[in-house]
């Protein structure tokens, strides 16, 4: 495998002259032309990524910040002052990460522009509040799903069904009822809330039927395995 620092030097000139304002629909940030490699930086005007910088320096032109970022393998984005100081210099901040990994620290700014490597994450492919992580070397992405969702794009609900408790971990109904009596009492009547095979797999259907209901037991069956759990917290979107 080629040294990544050498690759960055190979696409050094291709970057600066081709990418500050990208207007086409290209999704990925890296590529090659013959023996040359390139990376595209896009500008997010009047935006600021507030993370600890690798280096802060004064520059003459905003492109100088792009050159400086290319010289550091750990640099993935940078902030540049929108306006020069009294000496005509611009502040450049080289950053070790990107806005996709630090979305909570990416904010509007009256003083800076932010430059970043475009990614499939620009299209917000991760559903149900999942977090998108760019995979720059593979020109791809991965989704970090919140609890309760799975799948490539966090599109699948983990909870498969909620049904009357006929058995649970192969224990009898009376044993489970007695086990839960401190939480639900001794005179509870269980009723079907949602069953995927009957009501369908859509998350909206699940929430329409089960939101707001307390004291639910979830039973999940996968092949020969049966498992689940109890909660007294109402379901909600």
XYZ file of C-alpha atoms in Angstrom:
237
model
C 0.000 0.000 0.000
C 1.314 3.440 -0.899
C 2.218 5.870 1.840
C -0.790 8.177 2.416
C 1.490 11.208 2.750
C 2.847 10.566 -0.742
C -0.679 10.208 -2.091
C -1.584 13.557 -0.610
C 1.387 15.136 -2.383
C 0.281 13.543 -5.644
C -3.107 15.219 -5.581
C -1.772 18.438 -4.111
C -2.295 20.624 -7.196
C -5.449 18.887 -8.350
C -7.108 19.867 -5.110
C -6.433 23.573 -5.071
C -7.513 24.339 -8.589
C -10.603 22.205 -8.817
C -12.559 22.179 -5.646
C -13.125 25.233 -3.509
C -16.650 25.598 -4.925
C -17.968 22.247 -6.148
C -21.303 22.560 -7.921
C -21.866 19.159 -9.512
C -23.531 16.150 -7.903
C -20.393 14.111 -7.280
C -20.919 12.196 -4.060
C -17.433 11.076 -3.161
C -14.367 12.994 -2.144
C -11.516 10.949 -3.579
C -10.476 9.542 -6.912
C -7.639 9.119 -9.385
C -6.622 10.185 -12.867
C -3.810 8.018 -14.109
C -1.083 8.206 -11.468
C -2.564 11.296 -9.828
C -4.812 11.245 -6.796
C -7.098 14.049 -5.720
C -9.380 15.176 -2.907
C -12.177 17.725 -3.187
C -12.813 20.267 -0.476
C -16.174 21.995 -0.388
C -16.929 25.252 1.378
C -19.668 25.800 3.913
C -19.831 29.563 4.110
C -20.164 31.254 7.475
C -19.875 27.991 9.355
C -17.443 26.868 12.049
C -16.395 23.454 13.350
C -15.566 24.015 16.999
C -13.030 21.278 17.791
C -9.410 21.371 18.961
C -7.193 22.288 16.028
C -3.959 20.639 14.903
C -2.465 24.030 14.115
C -3.536 27.671 13.840
C -1.675 30.001 11.506
C -2.037 33.283 9.632
C -2.174 33.017 5.841
C -2.367 35.366 2.865
C -5.009 33.480 0.865
C -7.628 30.884 1.860
C -6.109 28.397 -0.599
C -2.935 28.440 1.515
C -4.951 26.738 4.254
C -5.839 23.948 1.806
C -2.165 23.488 0.951
C -1.296 23.330 4.646
C -4.007 20.718 5.289
C -2.638 18.525 2.493
C 0.772 18.487 4.137
C -0.634 16.930 7.331
C -2.067 13.383 6.940
C -4.273 13.810 10.017
C -5.972 16.945 8.637
C -9.526 16.303 7.394
C -11.036 19.803 7.315
C -10.239 23.401 8.163
C -11.709 26.738 9.220
C -10.661 29.975 7.514
C -11.498 33.476 8.701
C -14.105 35.088 6.459
C -12.412 38.491 6.719
C -8.730 39.511 6.965
C -7.252 41.165 10.046
C -5.730 44.646 10.104
C -2.587 43.280 8.423
C -4.517 41.620 5.616
C -3.989 38.094 7.004
C -6.548 35.305 7.394
C -6.621 32.930 10.360
C -6.399 29.265 9.312
C -7.319 26.404 11.659
C -6.343 22.878 10.576
C -8.646 20.234 12.069
C -8.144 16.508 12.824
C -11.746 15.493 12.130
C -14.830 16.576 10.188
C -18.348 17.927 10.677
C -19.899 14.481 10.205
C -18.135 13.054 13.249
C -18.771 16.233 15.249
C -22.185 17.396 14.071
C -23.061 18.772 17.509
C -20.056 21.136 17.279
C -20.756 22.414 13.758
C -22.383 25.833 14.011
C -23.197 28.957 12.057
C -20.564 31.698 12.286
C -20.262 35.340 11.306
C -16.472 35.145 11.233
C -15.436 31.867 9.564
C -15.945 29.630 6.554
C -15.515 25.865 6.929
C -13.933 23.610 4.292
C -14.646 19.865 4.321
C -14.280 16.733 2.200
C -17.685 15.907 0.654
C -19.157 12.540 1.506
C -22.216 10.377 1.040
C -23.134 11.648 4.511
C -24.139 14.938 2.833
C -27.267 13.094 1.689
C -28.236 12.140 5.267
C -28.639 8.406 4.487
C -28.938 7.339 8.139
C -32.556 7.184 9.277
C -34.133 7.430 12.724
C -31.506 9.866 14.093
C -28.627 7.527 13.215
C -25.167 9.128 12.902
C -23.359 8.979 9.548
C -19.607 8.320 9.593
C -17.690 8.884 6.316
C -15.357 6.149 5.053
C -13.146 8.316 2.877
C -10.749 5.623 1.702
C -13.671 3.445 0.539
C -15.755 6.316 -0.842
C -18.569 5.162 1.404
C -20.131 5.552 4.830
C -21.472 3.673 7.822
C -24.375 4.457 10.123
C -24.176 4.377 13.903
C -27.731 3.551 14.931
C -29.429 4.653 18.116
C -30.796 1.990 20.426
C -33.814 0.254 18.924
C -32.779 0.431 15.258
C -30.472 -1.548 13.002
C -29.647 -2.033 9.301
C -27.254 -0.324 6.897
C -29.228 2.917 7.174
C -30.790 2.306 10.616
C -34.068 1.639 8.843
C -35.062 -1.508 10.743
C -36.781 -1.524 14.141
C -35.078 -3.950 16.523
C -38.235 -4.655 18.526
C -39.945 -7.398 16.580
C -43.167 -7.969 18.490
C -45.058 -7.342 21.677
C -47.626 -10.048 22.371
C -49.593 -11.719 25.197
C -47.183 -13.461 27.478
C -47.797 -17.168 26.868
C -44.244 -18.081 27.706
C -41.015 -16.218 28.225
C -37.636 -17.851 28.450
C -39.620 -21.084 28.623
C -41.129 -20.179 31.992
C -44.854 -20.467 32.739
C -47.242 -17.538 32.716
C -47.797 -17.796 36.455
C -44.067 -17.638 37.185
C -43.642 -14.493 35.084
C -46.693 -12.843 36.638
C -45.399 -13.589 40.118
C -41.948 -12.327 39.183
C -43.388 -9.010 37.981
C -45.987 -8.601 40.728
C -43.964 -5.965 42.653
C -44.185 -3.757 39.557
C -47.606 -4.610 38.109
C -49.589 -6.118 40.987
C -51.374 -9.473 41.096
C -54.488 -8.692 39.041
C -53.056 -7.650 35.692
C -54.580 -8.700 32.383
C -52.214 -8.818 29.442
C -53.447 -7.776 25.986
C -51.851 -7.838 22.553
C -50.257 -4.528 21.615
C -48.384 -5.277 18.381
C -47.289 -8.373 16.524
C -45.113 -7.875 13.468
C -46.390 -10.941 11.618
C -49.966 -9.709 12.080
C -49.760 -5.922 11.958
C -46.752 -5.449 9.660
C -43.180 -4.283 10.182
C -43.610 -0.530 9.720
C -42.280 1.508 12.647
C -45.218 3.903 12.297
C -47.678 1.052 12.860
C -45.813 -0.054 15.969
C -45.851 3.453 17.441
C -49.515 4.034 16.583
C -50.482 0.904 18.497
C -48.050 0.976 21.395
C -47.034 4.572 22.158
C -48.059 5.726 25.609
C -48.597 2.223 26.987
C -46.776 1.300 30.180
C -45.871 -2.112 31.572
C -45.059 -3.942 28.349
C -43.209 -7.163 27.751
C -41.309 -7.688 24.534
C -40.743 -11.190 23.156
C -38.289 -11.680 20.314
C -37.875 -15.007 18.549
C -34.851 -15.613 16.334
C -34.590 -19.137 14.958
C -34.599 -21.383 18.062
C -33.860 -18.561 20.488
C -36.476 -16.648 22.462
C -35.558 -13.593 24.517
C -36.998 -10.276 25.587
C -37.594 -7.908 28.485
C -39.990 -5.834 30.557
C -40.308 -2.050 30.886
C -42.634 0.308 32.708
C -41.551 3.265 30.555
C -44.139 4.215 27.906
C -43.140 3.781 24.285
C -42.692 6.951 22.232
C -41.276 8.031 18.882
